[in-house]
């Protein structure tokens, strides 16, 4: 039986989600990891894209990532996952070197370097991790398709801000449509066929800082289900209709503040 050939496109070298997916692929006897590409942190294209996407919030994102220490709940939640999957390396560069898999640093998943690298790897599936819109030339590389896990429930919540918008739309936080969806990427924003949906239940959370690691956990679970579906040729999928769902965009900071206030009240009320 031929192994499923998988390549990974990652947003950066130290992305924990990408590392866990790479570890899962390497440990699966039915999968062959054939290549990994990740974005250069300080490339002009990367910076331009992030400035356009985040605007003034980019500065806060950089401060949170590189200067401020992680909160205990967040760090503990990630540590559990790292231990569960027995992940030893802290970067894709180290991981790929240890297992003798080619890694390429790129400026944009859609540029020629990325396309050539992934085409040479001849993957059955490309796991796409990140938020950039992929072009047809990228999508057409794998023989089976490009697999992604969207941080939101499809088709109801496409695009961005899909954690905050459901909370604003719900009367009770625990009734909000929060979760992730594994799907195949097509042209458009989060419009490809759905493979699996995993729901996040706020009743299982104890504080705001506990949300992100729980998201990572169900994202990994959804990705594993997607990879298992790939082994069967993606023969079980649910198409999204053109008139289903809605695309959302980043919230204004005042709306984001309103979400934080609601969640703070919610968790405080549980104590």
PDB file of C-alpha atoms in Angstrom:
ATOM      1  CA  UNK A   1       0.000   0.000   0.000  1.00  0.00           C
ATOM      2  CA  UNK A   2       1.393   3.399  -0.998  1.00  0.00           C
ATOM      3  CA  UNK A   3       1.812   5.943   1.743  1.00  0.00           C
ATOM      4  CA  UNK A   4      -0.056   9.266   1.634  1.00  0.00           C
ATOM      5  CA  UNK A   5       2.487  11.894   0.562  1.00  0.00           C
ATOM      6  CA  UNK A   6       1.984  15.070   2.627  1.00  0.00           C
ATOM      7  CA  UNK A   7       3.679  18.472   2.416  1.00  0.00           C
ATOM      8  CA  UNK A   8       3.144  21.302   4.904  1.00  0.00           C
ATOM      9  CA  UNK A   9       2.946  25.047   4.270  1.00  0.00           C
ATOM     10  CA  UNK A  10       3.503  26.887   7.568  1.00  0.00           C
ATOM     11  CA  UNK A  11       3.273  30.565   8.583  1.00  0.00           C
ATOM     12  CA  UNK A  12       6.620  30.474  10.420  1.00  0.00           C
ATOM     13  CA  UNK A  13       9.387  28.216  11.669  1.00  0.00           C
ATOM     14  CA  UNK A  14       8.256  28.036  15.306  1.00  0.00           C
ATOM     15  CA  UNK A  15       4.523  27.639  14.735  1.00  0.00           C
ATOM     16  CA  UNK A  16       3.410  25.036  17.298  1.00  0.00           C
ATOM     17  CA  UNK A  17       0.413  23.896  15.281  1.00  0.00           C
ATOM     18  CA  UNK A  18       2.641  23.220  12.252  1.00  0.00           C
ATOM     19  CA  UNK A  19       5.130  21.351  14.440  1.00  0.00           C
ATOM     20  CA  UNK A  20       2.415  19.131  15.889  1.00  0.00           C
ATOM     21  CA  UNK A  21       1.004  18.375  12.433  1.00  0.00           C
ATOM     22  CA  UNK A  22       4.509  17.527  11.189  1.00  0.00           C
ATOM     23  CA  UNK A  23       5.005  15.200  14.165  1.00  0.00           C
ATOM     24  CA  UNK A  24       1.650  13.502  13.548  1.00  0.00           C
ATOM     25  CA  UNK A  25       2.505  12.949   9.893  1.00  0.00           C
ATOM     26  CA  UNK A  26       5.966  11.596  10.703  1.00  0.00           C
ATOM     27  CA  UNK A  27       4.626   9.196  13.343  1.00  0.00           C
ATOM     28  CA  UNK A  28       1.829   7.846  11.128  1.00  0.00           C
ATOM     29  CA  UNK A  29       3.029   4.702   9.285  1.00  0.00           C
ATOM     30  CA  UNK A  30       0.546   5.430   6.479  1.00  0.00           C
ATOM     31  CA  UNK A  31       1.911   8.939   5.818  1.00  0.00           C
ATOM     32  CA  UNK A  32       5.174  10.142   4.287  1.00  0.00           C
ATOM     33  CA  UNK A  33       6.124  13.743   5.050  1.00  0.00           C
ATOM     34  CA  UNK A  34       7.740  14.893   1.782  1.00  0.00           C
ATOM     35  CA  UNK A  35       8.491  18.565   2.430  1.00  0.00           C
ATOM     36  CA  UNK A  36       7.862  21.615   4.607  1.00  0.00           C
ATOM     37  CA  UNK A  37       7.919  25.271   3.617  1.00  0.00           C
ATOM     38  CA  UNK A  38       7.534  28.186   5.999  1.00  0.00           C
ATOM     39  CA  UNK A  39       7.440  31.936   5.644  1.00  0.00           C
ATOM     40  CA  UNK A  40      10.444  34.111   6.369  1.00  0.00           C
ATOM     41  CA  UNK A  41       9.607  36.194   9.418  1.00  0.00           C
ATOM     42  CA  UNK A  42      11.050  39.474   8.155  1.00  0.00           C
ATOM     43  CA  UNK A  43      10.490  39.313   4.414  1.00  0.00           C
ATOM     44  CA  UNK A  44       9.082  42.449   2.763  1.00  0.00           C
ATOM     45  CA  UNK A  45       6.038  40.529   1.472  1.00  0.00           C
ATOM     46  CA  UNK A  46       5.317  39.113   4.922  1.00  0.00           C
ATOM     47  CA  UNK A  47       5.519  42.486   6.641  1.00  0.00           C
ATOM     48  CA  UNK A  48       3.396  44.174   3.941  1.00  0.00           C
ATOM     49  CA  UNK A  49       0.739  41.483   4.230  1.00  0.00           C
ATOM     50  CA  UNK A  50       0.588  41.707   8.037  1.00  0.00           C
ATOM     51  CA  UNK A  51       0.428  45.514   7.973  1.00  0.00           C
ATOM     52  CA  UNK A  52      -2.460  45.374   5.500  1.00  0.00           C
ATOM     53  CA  UNK A  53      -4.241  42.645   7.468  1.00  0.00           C
ATOM     54  CA  UNK A  54      -3.752  43.916  11.032  1.00  0.00           C
ATOM     55  CA  UNK A  55      -2.937  47.617  10.741  1.00  0.00           C
ATOM     56  CA  UNK A  56      -2.079  49.181  14.130  1.00  0.00           C
ATOM     57  CA  UNK A  57      -2.783  45.878  15.895  1.00  0.00           C
ATOM     58  CA  UNK A  58       0.387  44.436  14.329  1.00  0.00           C
ATOM     59  CA  UNK A  59       2.517  46.242  16.939  1.00  0.00           C
ATOM     60  CA  UNK A  60       0.499  44.722  19.776  1.00  0.00           C
ATOM     61  CA  UNK A  61       0.773  41.279  18.172  1.00  0.00           C
ATOM     62  CA  UNK A  62       4.576  41.582  18.011  1.00  0.00           C
ATOM     63  CA  UNK A  63       4.774  42.736  21.629  1.00  0.00           C
ATOM     64  CA  UNK A  64       2.568  39.877  22.803  1.00  0.00           C
ATOM     65  CA  UNK A  65       4.569  37.290  20.878  1.00  0.00           C
ATOM     66  CA  UNK A  66       8.146  38.346  21.520  1.00  0.00           C
ATOM     67  CA  UNK A  67       8.206  40.550  24.640  1.00  0.00           C
ATOM     68  CA  UNK A  68       5.381  39.573  26.983  1.00  0.00           C
ATOM     69  CA  UNK A  69       5.515  36.282  28.810  1.00  0.00           C
ATOM     70  CA  UNK A  70       2.770  33.752  28.164  1.00  0.00           C
ATOM     71  CA  UNK A  71       0.163  33.472  30.862  1.00  0.00           C
ATOM     72  CA  UNK A  72       0.210  30.313  32.956  1.00  0.00           C
ATOM     73  CA  UNK A  73      -3.045  28.859  31.615  1.00  0.00           C
ATOM     74  CA  UNK A  74      -1.917  29.342  28.022  1.00  0.00           C
ATOM     75  CA  UNK A  75       1.554  27.894  28.621  1.00  0.00           C
ATOM     76  CA  UNK A  76       0.175  24.930  30.576  1.00  0.00           C
ATOM     77  CA  UNK A  77      -2.386  24.136  27.887  1.00  0.00           C
ATOM     78  CA  UNK A  78       0.282  24.077  25.178  1.00  0.00           C
ATOM     79  CA  UNK A  79       2.647  22.039  27.365  1.00  0.00           C
ATOM     80  CA  UNK A  80       0.050  19.309  27.724  1.00  0.00           C
ATOM     81  CA  UNK A  81      -0.255  19.019  23.948  1.00  0.00           C
ATOM     82  CA  UNK A  82       3.522  18.992  23.506  1.00  0.00           C
ATOM     83  CA  UNK A  83       3.781  16.155  26.030  1.00  0.00           C
ATOM     84  CA  UNK A  84       0.834  14.250  24.547  1.00  0.00           C
ATOM     85  CA  UNK A  85       2.479  14.154  21.122  1.00  0.00           C
ATOM     86  CA  UNK A  86       5.999  13.725  22.523  1.00  0.00           C
ATOM     87  CA  UNK A  87       7.255  16.736  20.582  1.00  0.00           C
ATOM     88  CA  UNK A  88      10.925  17.428  21.340  1.00  0.00           C
ATOM     89  CA  UNK A  89      11.856  20.127  18.821  1.00  0.00           C
ATOM     90  CA  UNK A  90      10.868  23.808  19.070  1.00  0.00           C
ATOM     91  CA  UNK A  91      11.230  24.660  15.385  1.00  0.00           C
ATOM     92  CA  UNK A  92      10.429  23.159  12.002  1.00  0.00           C
ATOM     93  CA  UNK A  93      14.068  23.615  10.986  1.00  0.00           C
ATOM     94  CA  UNK A  94      15.244  21.357  13.819  1.00  0.00           C
ATOM     95  CA  UNK A  95      12.422  18.878  13.298  1.00  0.00           C
ATOM     96  CA  UNK A  96      13.030  18.501   9.563  1.00  0.00           C
ATOM     97  CA  UNK A  97      16.786  18.176  10.060  1.00  0.00           C
ATOM     98  CA  UNK A  98      16.288  15.382  12.587  1.00  0.00           C
ATOM     99  CA  UNK A  99      14.008  13.359  10.303  1.00  0.00           C
ATOM    100  CA  UNK A 100      15.838  14.240   7.057  1.00  0.00           C
ATOM    101  CA  UNK A 101      12.953  16.089   5.377  1.00  0.00           C
ATOM    102  CA  UNK A 102      13.544  19.079   3.088  1.00  0.00           C
ATOM    103  CA  UNK A 103      12.524  22.505   4.400  1.00  0.00           C
ATOM    104  CA  UNK A 104      12.337  25.723   2.393  1.00  0.00           C
ATOM    105  CA  UNK A 105      12.037  29.297   3.680  1.00  0.00           C
ATOM    106  CA  UNK A 106       9.745  31.329   1.407  1.00  0.00           C
ATOM    107  CA  UNK A 107       8.391  34.862   1.155  1.00  0.00           C
ATOM    108  CA  UNK A 108       4.900  33.903  -0.036  1.00  0.00           C
ATOM    109  CA  UNK A 109       3.164  30.514  -0.531  1.00  0.00           C
ATOM    110  CA  UNK A 110       2.137  31.672  -3.997  1.00  0.00           C
ATOM    111  CA  UNK A 111       5.605  32.708  -5.188  1.00  0.00           C
ATOM    112  CA  UNK A 112       7.741  30.731  -7.624  1.00  0.00           C
ATOM    113  CA  UNK A 113      10.091  29.358  -4.954  1.00  0.00           C
ATOM    114  CA  UNK A 114       7.188  27.858  -3.047  1.00  0.00           C
ATOM    115  CA  UNK A 115       5.492  26.479  -6.154  1.00  0.00           C
ATOM    116  CA  UNK A 116       8.709  24.868  -7.417  1.00  0.00           C
ATOM    117  CA  UNK A 117       9.582  23.386  -4.016  1.00  0.00           C
ATOM    118  CA  UNK A 118       6.139  21.864  -3.463  1.00  0.00           C
ATOM    119  CA  UNK A 119       5.789  20.670  -7.054  1.00  0.00           C
ATOM    120  CA  UNK A 120       9.130  18.838  -6.807  1.00  0.00           C
ATOM    121  CA  UNK A 121       7.899  17.076  -3.615  1.00  0.00           C
ATOM    122  CA  UNK A 122       4.925  15.622  -5.548  1.00  0.00           C
ATOM    123  CA  UNK A 123       2.517  15.584  -2.587  1.00  0.00           C
ATOM    124  CA  UNK A 124      -0.885  13.921  -2.563  1.00  0.00           C
ATOM    125  CA  UNK A 125      -1.983  16.503   0.001  1.00  0.00           C
ATOM    126  CA  UNK A 126      -0.671  19.899   1.071  1.00  0.00           C
ATOM    127  CA  UNK A 127      -1.566  20.922   4.607  1.00  0.00           C
ATOM    128  CA  UNK A 128      -2.027  24.695   4.508  1.00  0.00           C
ATOM    129  CA  UNK A 129      -1.548  26.516   7.800  1.00  0.00           C
ATOM    130  CA  UNK A 130      -2.071  30.272   7.717  1.00  0.00           C
ATOM    131  CA  UNK A 131      -4.547  32.875   6.511  1.00  0.00           C
ATOM    132  CA  UNK A 132      -3.232  33.962   3.096  1.00  0.00           C
ATOM    133  CA  UNK A 133      -5.451  33.419   0.045  1.00  0.00           C
ATOM    134  CA  UNK A 134      -3.939  30.680  -2.136  1.00  0.00           C
ATOM    135  CA  UNK A 135      -3.864  30.971  -5.918  1.00  0.00           C
ATOM    136  CA  UNK A 136      -4.909  28.306  -8.431  1.00  0.00           C
ATOM    137  CA  UNK A 137      -1.313  27.364  -9.237  1.00  0.00           C
ATOM    138  CA  UNK A 138      -0.760  26.418  -5.561  1.00  0.00           C
ATOM    139  CA  UNK A 139      -4.103  24.637  -5.176  1.00  0.00           C
ATOM    140  CA  UNK A 140      -3.445  22.513  -8.271  1.00  0.00           C
ATOM    141  CA  UNK A 141      -0.123  21.062  -7.024  1.00  0.00           C
ATOM    142  CA  UNK A 142      -1.323  18.117  -4.870  1.00  0.00           C
ATOM    143  CA  UNK A 143      -3.047  15.175  -6.526  1.00  0.00           C
ATOM    144  CA  UNK A 144      -5.820  15.009  -3.897  1.00  0.00           C
ATOM    145  CA  UNK A 145      -6.146  18.559  -2.584  1.00  0.00           C
ATOM    146  CA  UNK A 146      -5.067  21.263  -0.154  1.00  0.00           C
ATOM    147  CA  UNK A 147      -6.226  20.563   3.406  1.00  0.00           C
ATOM    148  CA  UNK A 148      -6.942  23.326   5.897  1.00  0.00           C
ATOM    149  CA  UNK A 149      -8.543  23.700   9.310  1.00  0.00           C
ATOM    150  CA  UNK A 150     -10.529  26.906   9.601  1.00  0.00           C
ATOM    151  CA  UNK A 151     -10.862  28.467  13.052  1.00  0.00           C
ATOM    152  CA  UNK A 152     -14.624  28.809  12.801  1.00  0.00           C
ATOM    153  CA  UNK A 153     -17.765  26.819  12.060  1.00  0.00           C
ATOM    154  CA  UNK A 154     -18.364  26.521   8.316  1.00  0.00           C
ATOM    155  CA  UNK A 155     -20.366  27.503   6.403  1.00  0.00           C
ATOM    156  CA  UNK A 156     -21.833  29.880   9.026  1.00  0.00           C
ATOM    157  CA  UNK A 157     -18.645  31.800   9.785  1.00  0.00           C
ATOM    158  CA  UNK A 158     -16.130  32.300   6.984  1.00  0.00           C
ATOM    159  CA  UNK A 159     -13.233  34.721   6.977  1.00  0.00           C
ATOM    160  CA  UNK A 160     -11.795  36.445  10.056  1.00  0.00           C
ATOM    161  CA  UNK A 161     -12.910  37.301  13.566  1.00  0.00           C
ATOM    162  CA  UNK A 162     -14.884  34.063  13.665  1.00  0.00           C
ATOM    163  CA  UNK A 163     -14.348  33.595  17.392  1.00  0.00           C
ATOM    164  CA  UNK A 164     -15.613  37.048  18.317  1.00  0.00           C
ATOM    165  CA  UNK A 165     -18.577  37.313  15.914  1.00  0.00           C
ATOM    166  CA  UNK A 166     -20.382  34.184  17.195  1.00  0.00           C
ATOM    167  CA  UNK A 167     -20.035  35.511  20.745  1.00  0.00           C
ATOM    168  CA  UNK A 168     -21.572  38.811  19.709  1.00  0.00           C
ATOM    169  CA  UNK A 169     -24.392  37.012  17.920  1.00  0.00           C
ATOM    170  CA  UNK A 170     -25.304  34.662  20.784  1.00  0.00           C
ATOM    171  CA  UNK A 171     -27.550  35.421  23.730  1.00  0.00           C
ATOM    172  CA  UNK A 172     -25.560  33.063  25.963  1.00  0.00           C
ATOM    173  CA  UNK A 173     -21.838  32.478  25.524  1.00  0.00           C
ATOM    174  CA  UNK A 174     -22.146  28.713  25.845  1.00  0.00           C
ATOM    175  CA  UNK A 175     -24.591  28.674  22.909  1.00  0.00           C
ATOM    176  CA  UNK A 176     -22.165  30.451  20.546  1.00  0.00           C
ATOM    177  CA  UNK A 177     -21.105  28.568  17.404  1.00  0.00           C
ATOM    178  CA  UNK A 178     -17.464  28.224  18.322  1.00  0.00           C
ATOM    179  CA  UNK A 179     -15.195  25.577  16.868  1.00  0.00           C
ATOM    180  CA  UNK A 180     -13.103  24.574  13.877  1.00  0.00           C
ATOM    181  CA  UNK A 181     -13.749  23.011  10.472  1.00  0.00           C
ATOM    182  CA  UNK A 182     -11.426  20.874   8.367  1.00  0.00           C
ATOM    183  CA  UNK A 183     -12.037  21.431   4.662  1.00  0.00           C
ATOM    184  CA  UNK A 184     -10.477  21.362   1.232  1.00  0.00           C
ATOM    185  CA  UNK A 185      -9.317  24.690  -0.137  1.00  0.00           C
ATOM    186  CA  UNK A 186     -10.862  26.034  -3.325  1.00  0.00           C
ATOM    187  CA  UNK A 187     -10.903  29.501  -4.862  1.00  0.00           C
ATOM    188  CA  UNK A 188     -12.688  31.861  -2.510  1.00  0.00           C
ATOM    189  CA  UNK A 189     -12.597  32.354   1.254  1.00  0.00           C
ATOM    190  CA  UNK A 190     -13.255  29.152   3.232  1.00  0.00           C
ATOM    191  CA  UNK A 191     -15.637  27.839   0.586  1.00  0.00           C
ATOM    192  CA  UNK A 192     -14.294  24.323  -0.120  1.00  0.00           C
ATOM    193  CA  UNK A 193     -15.948  21.003   0.792  1.00  0.00           C
ATOM    194  CA  UNK A 194     -16.254  20.298   4.531  1.00  0.00           C
ATOM    195  CA  UNK A 195     -14.597  17.202   5.993  1.00  0.00           C
ATOM    196  CA  UNK A 196     -15.143  17.515   9.757  1.00  0.00           C
ATOM    197  CA  UNK A 197     -16.430  19.988  12.344  1.00  0.00           C
ATOM    198  CA  UNK A 198     -15.247  20.126  15.962  1.00  0.00           C
ATOM    199  CA  UNK A 199     -17.133  22.274  18.472  1.00  0.00           C
ATOM    200  CA  UNK A 200     -15.583  24.196  21.351  1.00  0.00           C
ATOM    201  CA  UNK A 201     -17.736  24.175  24.485  1.00  0.00           C
ATOM    202  CA  UNK A 202     -17.237  27.190  26.747  1.00  0.00           C
ATOM    203  CA  UNK A 203     -18.663  25.215  29.657  1.00  0.00           C
ATOM    204  CA  UNK A 204     -15.394  23.309  29.742  1.00  0.00           C
ATOM    205  CA  UNK A 205     -13.336  26.492  30.166  1.00  0.00           C
ATOM    206  CA  UNK A 206     -12.346  28.184  33.395  1.00  0.00           C
ATOM    207  CA  UNK A 207     -10.808  31.456  32.169  1.00  0.00           C
ATOM    208  CA  UNK A 208     -10.254  33.477  29.011  1.00  0.00           C
ATOM    209  CA  UNK A 209      -6.604  32.406  28.773  1.00  0.00           C
ATOM    210  CA  UNK A 210      -7.744  28.787  28.518  1.00  0.00           C
ATOM    211  CA  UNK A 211      -9.528  29.380  25.195  1.00  0.00           C
ATOM    212  CA  UNK A 212      -6.514  29.368  22.852  1.00  0.00           C
ATOM    213  CA  UNK A 213      -4.975  26.017  23.907  1.00  0.00           C
ATOM    214  CA  UNK A 214      -8.416  24.397  23.702  1.00  0.00           C
ATOM    215  CA  UNK A 215      -8.724  25.730  20.166  1.00  0.00           C
ATOM    216  CA  UNK A 216      -5.344  24.227  19.292  1.00  0.00           C
ATOM    217  CA  UNK A 217      -6.416  20.861  20.690  1.00  0.00           C
ATOM    218  CA  UNK A 218      -9.572  20.587  18.590  1.00  0.00           C
ATOM    219  CA  UNK A 219      -7.740  22.022  15.571  1.00  0.00           C
ATOM    220  CA  UNK A 220      -5.238  19.166  15.787  1.00  0.00           C
ATOM    221  CA  UNK A 221      -8.109  16.685  16.155  1.00  0.00           C
ATOM    222  CA  UNK A 222      -9.854  18.115  13.086  1.00  0.00           C
ATOM    223  CA  UNK A 223      -6.601  17.973  11.103  1.00  0.00           C
ATOM    224  CA  UNK A 224      -6.119  14.324  12.049  1.00  0.00           C
ATOM    225  CA  UNK A 225      -9.644  13.559  10.840  1.00  0.00           C
ATOM    226  CA  UNK A 226      -8.856  15.399   7.620  1.00  0.00           C
ATOM    227  CA  UNK A 227      -5.678  13.382   7.093  1.00  0.00           C
ATOM    228  CA  UNK A 228      -7.568  10.147   7.747  1.00  0.00           C
ATOM    229  CA  UNK A 229     -10.110  11.253   5.140  1.00  0.00           C
ATOM    230  CA  UNK A 230      -7.241  11.924   2.714  1.00  0.00           C
ATOM    231  CA  UNK A 231      -6.087   8.318   3.083  1.00  0.00           C
ATOM    232  CA  UNK A 232      -9.475   7.335   1.650  1.00  0.00           C
ATOM    233  CA  UNK A 233      -9.241   9.843  -1.173  1.00  0.00           C
ATOM    234  CA  UNK A 234     -11.519  12.397   0.513  1.00  0.00           C
ATOM    235  CA  UNK A 235     -14.493  10.198  -0.432  1.00  0.00           C
ATOM    236  CA  UNK A 236     -16.615  11.630   2.393  1.00  0.00           C
ATOM    237  CA  UNK A 237     -17.135  15.384   2.168  1.00  0.00           C
ATOM    238  CA  UNK A 238     -19.952  17.911   2.339  1.00  0.00           C
ATOM    239  CA  UNK A 239     -19.994  20.607  -0.385  1.00  0.00           C
ATOM    240  CA  UNK A 240     -20.733  24.187   0.640  1.00  0.00           C
ATOM    241  CA  UNK A 241     -23.485  25.856  -1.353  1.00  0.00           C
ATOM    242  CA  UNK A 242     -22.976  29.347  -2.782  1.00  0.00           C
ATOM    243  CA  UNK A 243     -25.880  30.784  -0.782  1.00  0.00           C
ATOM    244  CA  UNK A 244     -24.757  29.277   2.527  1.00  0.00           C
ATOM    245  CA  UNK A 245     -22.984  31.133   5.274  1.00  0.00           C
ATOM    246  CA  UNK A 246     -21.395  34.562   5.345  1.00  0.00           C
ATOM    247  CA  UNK A 247     -17.891  35.994   5.203  1.00  0.00           C
ATOM    248  CA  UNK A 248     -16.774  38.047   8.191  1.00  0.00           C
ATOM    249  CA  UNK A 249     -13.909  40.463   8.736  1.00  0.00           C
ATOM    250  CA  UNK A 250     -11.829  41.680  11.673  1.00  0.00           C
ATOM    251  CA  UNK A 251     -13.835  43.446  14.363  1.00  0.00           C
ATOM    252  CA  UNK A 252     -13.464  47.103  15.220  1.00  0.00           C
ATOM    253  CA  UNK A 253     -11.540  47.400  18.497  1.00  0.00           C
ATOM    254  CA  UNK A 254     -14.673  48.576  20.339  1.00  0.00           C
ATOM    255  CA  UNK A 255     -16.545  45.425  19.340  1.00  0.00           C
ATOM    256  CA  UNK A 256     -13.550  43.341  20.367  1.00  0.00           C
ATOM    257  CA  UNK A 257     -13.565  45.085  23.767  1.00  0.00           C
ATOM    258  CA  UNK A 258     -17.253  44.196  24.108  1.00  0.00           C
ATOM    259  CA  UNK A 259     -16.420  40.515  23.571  1.00  0.00           C
ATOM    260  CA  UNK A 260     -13.703  40.661  26.246  1.00  0.00           C
ATOM    261  CA  UNK A 261     -16.124  42.255  28.699  1.00  0.00           C
ATOM    262  CA  UNK A 262     -18.748  39.569  28.049  1.00  0.00           C
ATOM    263  CA  UNK A 263     -16.262  36.745  28.513  1.00  0.00           C
ATOM    264  CA  UNK A 264     -14.844  38.275  31.691  1.00  0.00           C
ATOM    265  CA  UNK A 265     -18.358  38.461  33.133  1.00  0.00           C
ATOM    266  CA  UNK A 266     -19.082  34.923  31.987  1.00  0.00           C
ATOM    267  CA  UNK A 267     -16.026  33.360  33.629  1.00  0.00           C
ATOM    268  CA  UNK A 268     -16.381  35.487  36.750  1.00  0.00           C
ATOM    269  CA  UNK A 269     -19.944  34.279  37.133  1.00  0.00           C
ATOM    270  CA  UNK A 270     -18.800  30.645  37.095  1.00  0.00           C
ATOM    271  CA  UNK A 271     -16.580  31.020  40.144  1.00  0.00           C
TER     272      UNK A 271
END
